[in-house]
mmCIF file of C-alpha atoms in Angstrom:
data_model
loop_
_atom_site.group_PDB
_atom_site.id
_atom_site.type_symbol
_atom_site.label_atom_id
_atom_site.label_comp_id
_atom_site.label_asym_id
_atom_site.label_seq_id
_atom_site.Cartn_x
_atom_site.Cartn_y
_atom_site.Cartn_z
ATOM 1 C CA MET A 14 2.967 -49.546 -35.867
ATOM 2 C CA LEU A 15 3.043 -53.296 -34.963
ATOM 3 C CA ARG A 16 5.075 -54.335 -31.952
ATOM 4 C CA GLU A 17 6.213 -57.850 -31.497
ATOM 5 C CA VAL A 18 8.355 -59.357 -28.763
ATOM 6 C CA ASN A 19 11.553 -60.069 -30.764
ATOM 7 C CA GLN A 20 12.946 -59.793 -34.234
ATOM 8 C CA GLU A 21 12.052 -63.259 -35.248
ATOM 9 C CA LEU A 22 8.404 -62.550 -34.687
ATOM 10 C CA VAL A 23 8.635 -59.098 -36.387
ATOM 11 C CA GLN A 24 9.949 -60.866 -39.575
ATOM 12 C CA ALA A 25 7.120 -63.498 -39.350
ATOM 13 C CA ALA A 26 4.551 -60.658 -38.980
ATOM 14 C CA GLU A 27 6.106 -58.933 -42.047
ATOM 15 C CA ARG A 28 5.940 -62.202 -44.146
ATOM 16 C CA LYS A 29 2.353 -62.824 -43.093
ATOM 17 C CA LEU A 30 1.281 -59.329 -44.202
ATOM 18 C CA GLU A 31 3.158 -59.707 -47.474
ATOM 19 C CA VAL A 32 1.415 -63.026 -48.107
ATOM 20 C CA SER A 33 -1.967 -61.576 -47.296
ATOM 21 C CA LEU A 34 -1.605 -58.543 -49.349
ATOM 22 C CA GLY A 35 -0.143 -60.619 -52.205
ATOM 23 C CA THR A 36 -3.227 -62.802 -52.101
ATOM 24 C CA ALA A 37 -5.528 -59.763 -52.220
ATOM 25 C CA VAL A 38 -3.817 -58.622 -55.463
ATOM 26 C CA ARG A 39 -3.918 -62.027 -57.143
ATOM 27 C CA LYS A 40 -7.730 -62.198 -56.249
ATOM 28 C CA ALA A 41 -8.142 -58.564 -57.633
ATOM 29 C CA LYS A 42 -9.442 -57.349 -54.361
ATOM 30 C CA LEU A 43 -6.535 -54.800 -54.316
ATOM 31 C CA SER A 44 -4.591 -53.219 -56.997
ATOM 32 C CA GLN A 45 -0.714 -53.371 -56.810
ATOM 33 C CA THR A 46 -0.767 -49.590 -56.040
ATOM 34 C CA GLU A 47 -3.178 -50.037 -53.109
ATOM 35 C CA CYS A 48 -1.172 -52.904 -51.865
ATOM 36 C CA ASP A 49 1.942 -50.756 -51.767
ATOM 37 C CA GLU A 50 0.249 -48.054 -50.199
ATOM 38 C CA ILE A 51 -1.093 -50.220 -47.406
ATOM 39 C CA ARG A 52 2.448 -51.775 -46.937
ATOM 40 C CA GLY A 53 3.918 -48.230 -46.770
ATOM 41 C CA ARG A 54 1.573 -47.260 -43.990
ATOM 42 C CA ILE A 55 2.581 -50.067 -41.613
ATOM 43 C CA ARG A 56 5.880 -50.155 -39.512
ATOM 44 C CA PHE A 57 7.146 -53.116 -37.379
ATOM 45 C CA THR A 58 9.284 -52.981 -34.195
ATOM 46 C CA ASP A 59 10.234 -55.148 -31.288
ATOM 47 C CA SER A 60 10.494 -52.088 -29.053
ATOM 48 C CA MET A 61 7.710 -51.132 -26.719
ATOM 49 C CA ALA A 62 9.135 -47.564 -26.591
ATOM 50 C CA GLU A 63 7.900 -47.059 -30.162
ATOM 51 C CA MET A 64 4.527 -46.851 -28.721
ATOM 52 C CA ALA A 65 5.185 -43.487 -27.075
ATOM 53 C CA ASP A 66 3.681 -41.169 -29.696
ATOM 54 C CA ARG A 67 0.705 -43.322 -30.593
ATOM 55 C CA ASP A 68 -3.015 -42.061 -30.489
ATOM 56 C CA LEU A 69 -4.398 -45.513 -29.713
ATOM 57 C CA VAL A 70 -2.567 -48.705 -28.626
ATOM 58 C CA VAL A 71 -4.466 -51.999 -28.952
ATOM 59 C CA GLU A 72 -3.088 -54.989 -27.100
ATOM 60 C CA ALA A 73 -3.727 -58.465 -28.592
ATOM 61 C CA VAL A 74 -1.556 -60.871 -26.596
ATOM 62 C CA ILE A 75 -2.472 -64.148 -25.102
ATOM 63 C CA GLU A 76 -5.577 -64.442 -22.879
ATOM 64 C CA SER A 77 -3.539 -64.123 -19.596
ATOM 65 C CA LEU A 78 -4.270 -61.488 -17.040
ATOM 66 C CA PRO A 79 -0.533 -61.420 -15.729
ATOM 67 C CA VAL A 80 0.654 -60.848 -19.178
ATOM 68 C CA LYS A 81 -2.010 -58.205 -20.032
ATOM 69 C CA THR A 82 -1.324 -56.312 -16.764
ATOM 70 C CA GLU A 83 2.466 -56.343 -17.143
ATOM 71 C CA ILE A 84 1.897 -54.844 -20.682
ATOM 72 C CA PHE A 85 -0.525 -52.237 -19.428
ATOM 73 C CA GLY A 86 1.826 -51.249 -16.632
ATOM 74 C CA GLN A 87 4.550 -50.591 -19.229
ATOM 75 C CA LEU A 88 2.034 -48.761 -21.652
ATOM 76 C CA GLY A 89 0.797 -46.571 -18.698
ATOM 77 C CA LYS A 90 4.380 -45.258 -18.361
ATOM 78 C CA ILE A 91 5.297 -44.933 -22.054
ATOM 79 C CA ALA A 92 2.120 -43.805 -23.843
ATOM 80 C CA ARG A 93 1.084 -40.120 -24.177
ATOM 81 C CA PRO A 94 -1.280 -38.922 -21.469
ATOM 82 C CA ASP A 95 -4.137 -38.475 -23.900
ATOM 83 C CA ALA A 96 -3.626 -41.875 -25.736
ATOM 84 C CA LEU A 97 -6.374 -44.520 -25.611
ATOM 85 C CA LEU A 98 -5.265 -47.863 -24.280
ATOM 86 C CA ALA A 99 -7.304 -50.813 -25.648
ATOM 87 C CA THR A 100 -7.328 -54.447 -24.830
ATOM 88 C CA ASN A 101 -8.546 -57.050 -27.377
ATOM 89 C CA THR A 102 -9.329 -59.451 -24.418
ATOM 90 C CA SER A 103 -12.380 -61.762 -25.187
ATOM 91 C CA SER A 104 -13.294 -62.538 -21.659
ATOM 92 C CA ILE A 105 -10.982 -60.760 -18.958
ATOM 93 C CA PRO A 106 -12.920 -57.833 -17.201
ATOM 94 C CA ILE A 107 -11.469 -54.574 -18.421
ATOM 95 C CA MET A 108 -11.183 -53.221 -14.880
ATOM 96 C CA GLN A 109 -8.680 -55.801 -13.996
ATOM 97 C CA VAL A 110 -6.487 -54.586 -16.952
ATOM 98 C CA ALA A 111 -7.046 -50.993 -16.363
ATOM 99 C CA ALA A 112 -6.000 -51.192 -12.808
ATOM 100 C CA ALA A 113 -2.507 -51.843 -13.775
ATOM 101 C CA THR A 114 -2.112 -48.313 -15.295
ATOM 102 C CA GLU A 115 -1.924 -44.979 -13.832
ATOM 103 C CA ARG A 116 -4.640 -43.721 -16.208
ATOM 104 C CA PRO A 117 -7.591 -46.262 -16.016
ATOM 105 C CA GLU A 118 -9.944 -43.748 -17.388
ATOM 106 C CA ARG A 119 -8.194 -44.171 -20.697
ATOM 107 C CA VAL A 120 -8.552 -47.851 -20.898
ATOM 108 C CA VAL A 121 -11.293 -49.519 -22.865
ATOM 109 C CA GLY A 122 -12.120 -53.006 -24.368
ATOM 110 C CA LEU A 123 -12.031 -53.330 -28.197
ATOM 111 C CA HIS A 124 -12.880 -56.852 -28.730
ATOM 112 C CA PHE A 125 -12.285 -57.794 -32.623
ATOM 113 C CA PHE A 126 -13.250 -61.130 -34.035
ATOM 114 C CA ASN A 127 -11.277 -63.669 -35.836
ATOM 115 C CA PRO A 128 -10.335 -62.987 -38.664
ATOM 116 C CA ALA A 129 -10.296 -59.321 -37.775
ATOM 117 C CA PRO A 130 -10.155 -57.872 -41.393
ATOM 118 C CA VAL A 131 -13.291 -59.915 -42.330
ATOM 119 C CA MET A 132 -15.531 -60.074 -39.397
ATOM 120 C CA PRO A 133 -17.608 -56.980 -39.111
ATOM 121 C CA LEU A 134 -18.247 -56.758 -35.376
ATOM 122 C CA VAL A 135 -16.356 -55.077 -32.577
ATOM 123 C CA GLU A 136 -17.421 -55.266 -28.802
ATOM 124 C CA ILE A 137 -16.804 -51.956 -27.014
ATOM 125 C CA ILE A 138 -16.563 -52.418 -23.224
ATOM 126 C CA ALA A 139 -16.144 -49.717 -20.647
ATOM 127 C CA CYS A 140 -14.848 -50.473 -17.181
ATOM 128 C CA GLU A 141 -16.102 -48.584 -14.077
ATOM 129 C CA VAL A 142 -13.913 -45.574 -14.639
ATOM 130 C CA THR A 143 -13.529 -45.446 -18.417
ATOM 131 C CA SER A 144 -14.316 -41.874 -19.345
ATOM 132 C CA ASP A 145 -17.065 -40.805 -21.816
ATOM 133 C CA GLU A 146 -14.330 -39.165 -24.091
ATOM 134 C CA THR A 147 -12.504 -42.555 -24.231
ATOM 135 C CA LEU A 148 -15.728 -44.374 -25.202
ATOM 136 C CA ARG A 149 -16.600 -41.873 -27.865
ATOM 137 C CA ARG A 150 -13.136 -42.082 -29.317
ATOM 138 C CA ALA A 151 -13.020 -45.693 -29.247
ATOM 139 C CA ARG A 152 -16.336 -46.029 -31.073
ATOM 140 C CA GLU A 153 -15.266 -43.438 -33.699
ATOM 141 C CA PHE A 154 -12.133 -45.501 -34.295
ATOM 142 C CA ALA A 155 -13.848 -48.796 -34.721
ATOM 143 C CA ALA A 156 -17.147 -47.478 -36.449
ATOM 144 C CA ASP A 157 -16.070 -44.424 -38.408
ATOM 145 C CA GLN A 158 -12.409 -45.191 -39.354
ATOM 146 C CA LEU A 159 -12.575 -48.969 -39.619
ATOM 147 C CA GLY A 160 -16.231 -49.270 -40.690
ATOM 148 C CA LYS A 161 -16.978 -51.923 -38.097
ATOM 149 C CA THR A 162 -20.339 -52.695 -36.571
ATOM 150 C CA THR A 163 -19.946 -51.960 -32.776
ATOM 151 C CA ILE A 164 -22.047 -53.205 -29.805
ATOM 152 C CA ARG A 165 -21.635 -52.034 -26.183
ATOM 153 C CA ALA A 166 -21.138 -54.645 -23.473
ATOM 154 C CA LYS A 167 -21.021 -54.447 -19.728
ATOM 155 C CA ASP A 168 -17.725 -55.228 -17.977
ATOM 156 C CA ARG A 169 -18.526 -58.847 -17.247
ATOM 157 C CA ALA A 170 -16.300 -61.845 -18.200
ATOM 158 C CA GLY A 171 -17.145 -62.912 -21.739
ATOM 159 C CA PHE A 172 -19.152 -59.622 -22.516
ATOM 160 C CA VAL A 173 -21.766 -60.416 -25.146
ATOM 161 C CA VAL A 174 -20.638 -62.852 -27.610
ATOM 162 C CA ASN A 175 -18.457 -65.201 -25.712
ATOM 163 C CA ALA A 176 -20.997 -65.367 -22.815
ATOM 164 C CA LEU A 177 -23.268 -66.918 -25.489
ATOM 165 C CA LEU A 178 -20.603 -68.797 -27.587
ATOM 166 C CA ILE A 179 -18.481 -70.371 -24.904
ATOM 167 C CA PRO A 180 -21.284 -72.447 -23.173
ATOM 168 C CA TYR A 181 -22.345 -73.581 -26.842
ATOM 169 C CA LEU A 182 -18.824 -74.678 -27.569
ATOM 170 C CA LEU A 183 -18.403 -76.564 -24.265
ATOM 171 C CA SER A 184 -21.612 -78.355 -24.642
ATOM 172 C CA ALA A 185 -20.564 -79.718 -27.967
ATOM 173 C CA ILE A 186 -17.239 -80.866 -26.213
ATOM 174 C CA ARG A 187 -19.251 -82.476 -23.478
ATOM 175 C CA MET A 188 -21.468 -84.208 -26.008
ATOM 176 C CA ALA A 189 -18.280 -85.696 -27.760
ATOM 177 C CA GLU A 190 -16.766 -86.609 -24.448
ATOM 178 C CA ALA A 191 -19.908 -88.495 -23.450
ATOM 179 C CA GLY A 192 -19.875 -90.342 -26.886
ATOM 180 C CA LEU A 193 -23.376 -89.214 -27.660
ATOM 181 C CA ALA A 194 -22.387 -88.414 -31.202
ATOM 182 C CA SER A 195 -19.094 -88.427 -33.318
ATOM 183 C CA VAL A 196 -17.319 -84.990 -33.654
ATOM 184 C CA GLU A 197 -18.254 -85.126 -37.353
ATOM 185 C CA ASP A 198 -21.966 -85.600 -36.755
ATOM 186 C CA ILE A 199 -22.046 -82.993 -34.060
ATOM 187 C CA ASP A 200 -20.522 -80.362 -36.290
ATOM 188 C CA GLN A 201 -22.711 -81.475 -39.368
ATOM 189 C CA GLY A 202 -25.810 -81.363 -37.083
ATOM 190 C CA MET A 203 -25.272 -77.856 -36.409
ATOM 191 C CA VAL A 204 -24.282 -76.883 -39.979
ATOM 192 C CA GLY A 205 -27.014 -78.805 -41.639
ATOM 193 C CA GLY A 206 -29.637 -78.521 -38.879
ATOM 194 C CA CYS A 207 -29.123 -74.961 -37.731
ATOM 195 C CA GLY A 208 -27.507 -73.261 -40.836
ATOM 196 C CA HIS A 209 -24.304 -72.468 -39.035
ATOM 197 C CA PRO A 210 -21.384 -71.820 -41.387
ATOM 198 C CA MET A 211 -19.120 -73.989 -39.158
ATOM 199 C CA GLY A 212 -19.635 -76.680 -36.571
ATOM 200 C CA PRO A 213 -18.884 -75.866 -32.965
ATOM 201 C CA LEU A 214 -15.906 -78.259 -32.836
ATOM 202 C CA ALA A 215 -14.311 -76.965 -35.992
ATOM 203 C CA LEU A 216 -14.853 -73.409 -34.688
ATOM 204 C CA THR A 217 -13.195 -74.377 -31.337
ATOM 205 C CA ASP A 218 -10.227 -75.640 -33.535
ATOM 206 C CA LEU A 219 -10.225 -72.330 -35.334
ATOM 207 C CA ILE A 220 -10.225 -70.243 -32.102
ATOM 208 C CA GLY A 221 -7.627 -72.460 -30.487
ATOM 209 C CA LEU A 222 -8.398 -75.081 -27.715
ATOM 210 C CA ASP A 223 -6.040 -73.310 -25.417
ATOM 211 C CA THR A 224 -7.716 -69.898 -26.052
ATOM 212 C CA THR A 225 -11.202 -71.492 -25.625
ATOM 213 C CA MET A 226 -10.152 -72.930 -22.191
ATOM 214 C CA ALA A 227 -8.560 -69.700 -21.007
ATOM 215 C CA VAL A 228 -11.723 -67.763 -21.859
ATOM 216 C CA ALA A 229 -13.920 -70.447 -20.144
ATOM 217 C CA GLU A 230 -11.677 -70.465 -17.042
ATOM 218 C CA SER A 231 -11.933 -66.657 -16.913
ATOM 219 C CA MET A 232 -15.681 -66.676 -17.182
ATOM 220 C CA TYR A 233 -15.899 -69.505 -14.665
ATOM 221 C CA ALA A 234 -13.675 -67.733 -12.041
ATOM 222 C CA GLU A 235 -16.030 -64.665 -12.234
ATOM 223 C CA THR A 236 -19.483 -66.516 -12.160
ATOM 224 C CA LYS A 237 -18.843 -70.050 -10.809
ATOM 225 C CA GLU A 238 -21.530 -71.051 -13.316
ATOM 226 C CA ARG A 239 -20.847 -74.824 -14.197
ATOM 227 C CA LEU A 240 -21.871 -74.267 -17.802
ATOM 228 C CA TYR A 241 -18.569 -72.230 -18.189
ATOM 229 C CA ALA A 242 -16.363 -74.834 -16.604
ATOM 230 C CA PRO A 243 -13.946 -76.432 -19.060
ATOM 231 C CA PRO A 244 -14.670 -80.225 -19.689
ATOM 232 C CA ALA A 245 -11.876 -82.601 -18.940
ATOM 233 C CA LEU A 246 -11.628 -83.518 -22.623
ATOM 234 C CA LEU A 247 -10.648 -79.957 -23.543
ATOM 235 C CA MET A 248 -8.179 -79.820 -20.683
ATOM 236 C CA ARG A 249 -6.529 -83.123 -21.788
ATOM 237 C CA LYS A 250 -6.273 -82.030 -25.313
ATOM 238 C CA VAL A 251 -4.594 -78.654 -24.390
ATOM 239 C CA GLU A 252 -2.202 -80.603 -22.145
ATOM 240 C CA ALA A 253 -1.342 -82.876 -25.099
ATOM 241 C CA GLY A 254 -0.636 -79.956 -27.272
ATOM 242 C CA GLU A 255 -3.655 -80.555 -29.490
ATOM 243 C CA LEU A 256 -4.643 -76.913 -29.924
ATOM 244 C CA GLY A 257 -6.512 -76.914 -33.130
ATOM 245 C CA ARG A 258 -5.550 -75.539 -36.489
ATOM 246 C CA LYS A 259 -2.446 -73.761 -35.205
ATOM 247 C CA SER A 260 -0.903 -77.002 -34.019
ATOM 248 C CA GLY A 261 -2.321 -79.180 -36.822
ATOM 249 C CA ARG A 262 -4.562 -81.162 -34.552
ATOM 250 C CA GLY A 263 -7.557 -80.559 -32.156
ATOM 251 C CA PHE A 264 -10.902 -82.176 -32.555
ATOM 252 C CA PHE A 265 -9.949 -82.560 -36.250
ATOM 253 C CA THR A 266 -6.517 -83.026 -37.990
ATOM 254 C CA TYR A 267 -5.195 -80.504 -40.358
ATOM 255 C CA PRO A 268 -2.584 -81.015 -43.044
ATOM 256 C CA LYS A 269 0.710 -79.136 -42.591
ATOM 257 C CA LYS A 270 1.127 -76.120 -44.670
#
């Protein structure tokens, strides 16, 4: 069951799924029968009430604590008492989200990476009151049912991956801001010199400059470490609507689809 906030976005999600499955069939990664079976297992809605009978609900909205706590407040009243409530946050401490529910012991972090169908890793994060049963069920879901590689992380802003990744991305932005190298040469340096599949600025465009800034701000708010502070160049680009691939322009320019 996939819930979106209105029918327009529900229809967009359905179209996106159809395109994705159609591509998999054309590339012979799925048969038409498998495609039809997958499509038949997925339902779409714009009603939060449809979550009432779920075993597990995964929230994956924007990286905003007020938005997430509002949703978890609703889920705490709607979901079954034994349902797991998971957040896909990439940086916000899980305890801050769990505090919005009446059952914080059922709340856990399940952080998937973009694109989730392809990337093998899921970070599992327990807050101070997450129960052992919740952790066990969360790991069984991610590892046994989805076949993902799982790692455990402490409930600290950024967890494992972003605590290492975000300072790297921000350093590349500061280097471009200072004029020490062009954005093309910064990225080529990391691809050709370190064997990275993608340079840091292209990766920031893929993640979204607004998402990168929100994650950095969340980590800086908790740690006050300067290496997590968003550079001015990043803030100006977000203010200008240059958000990366999703807006067509970030550190690089992307052709319209």
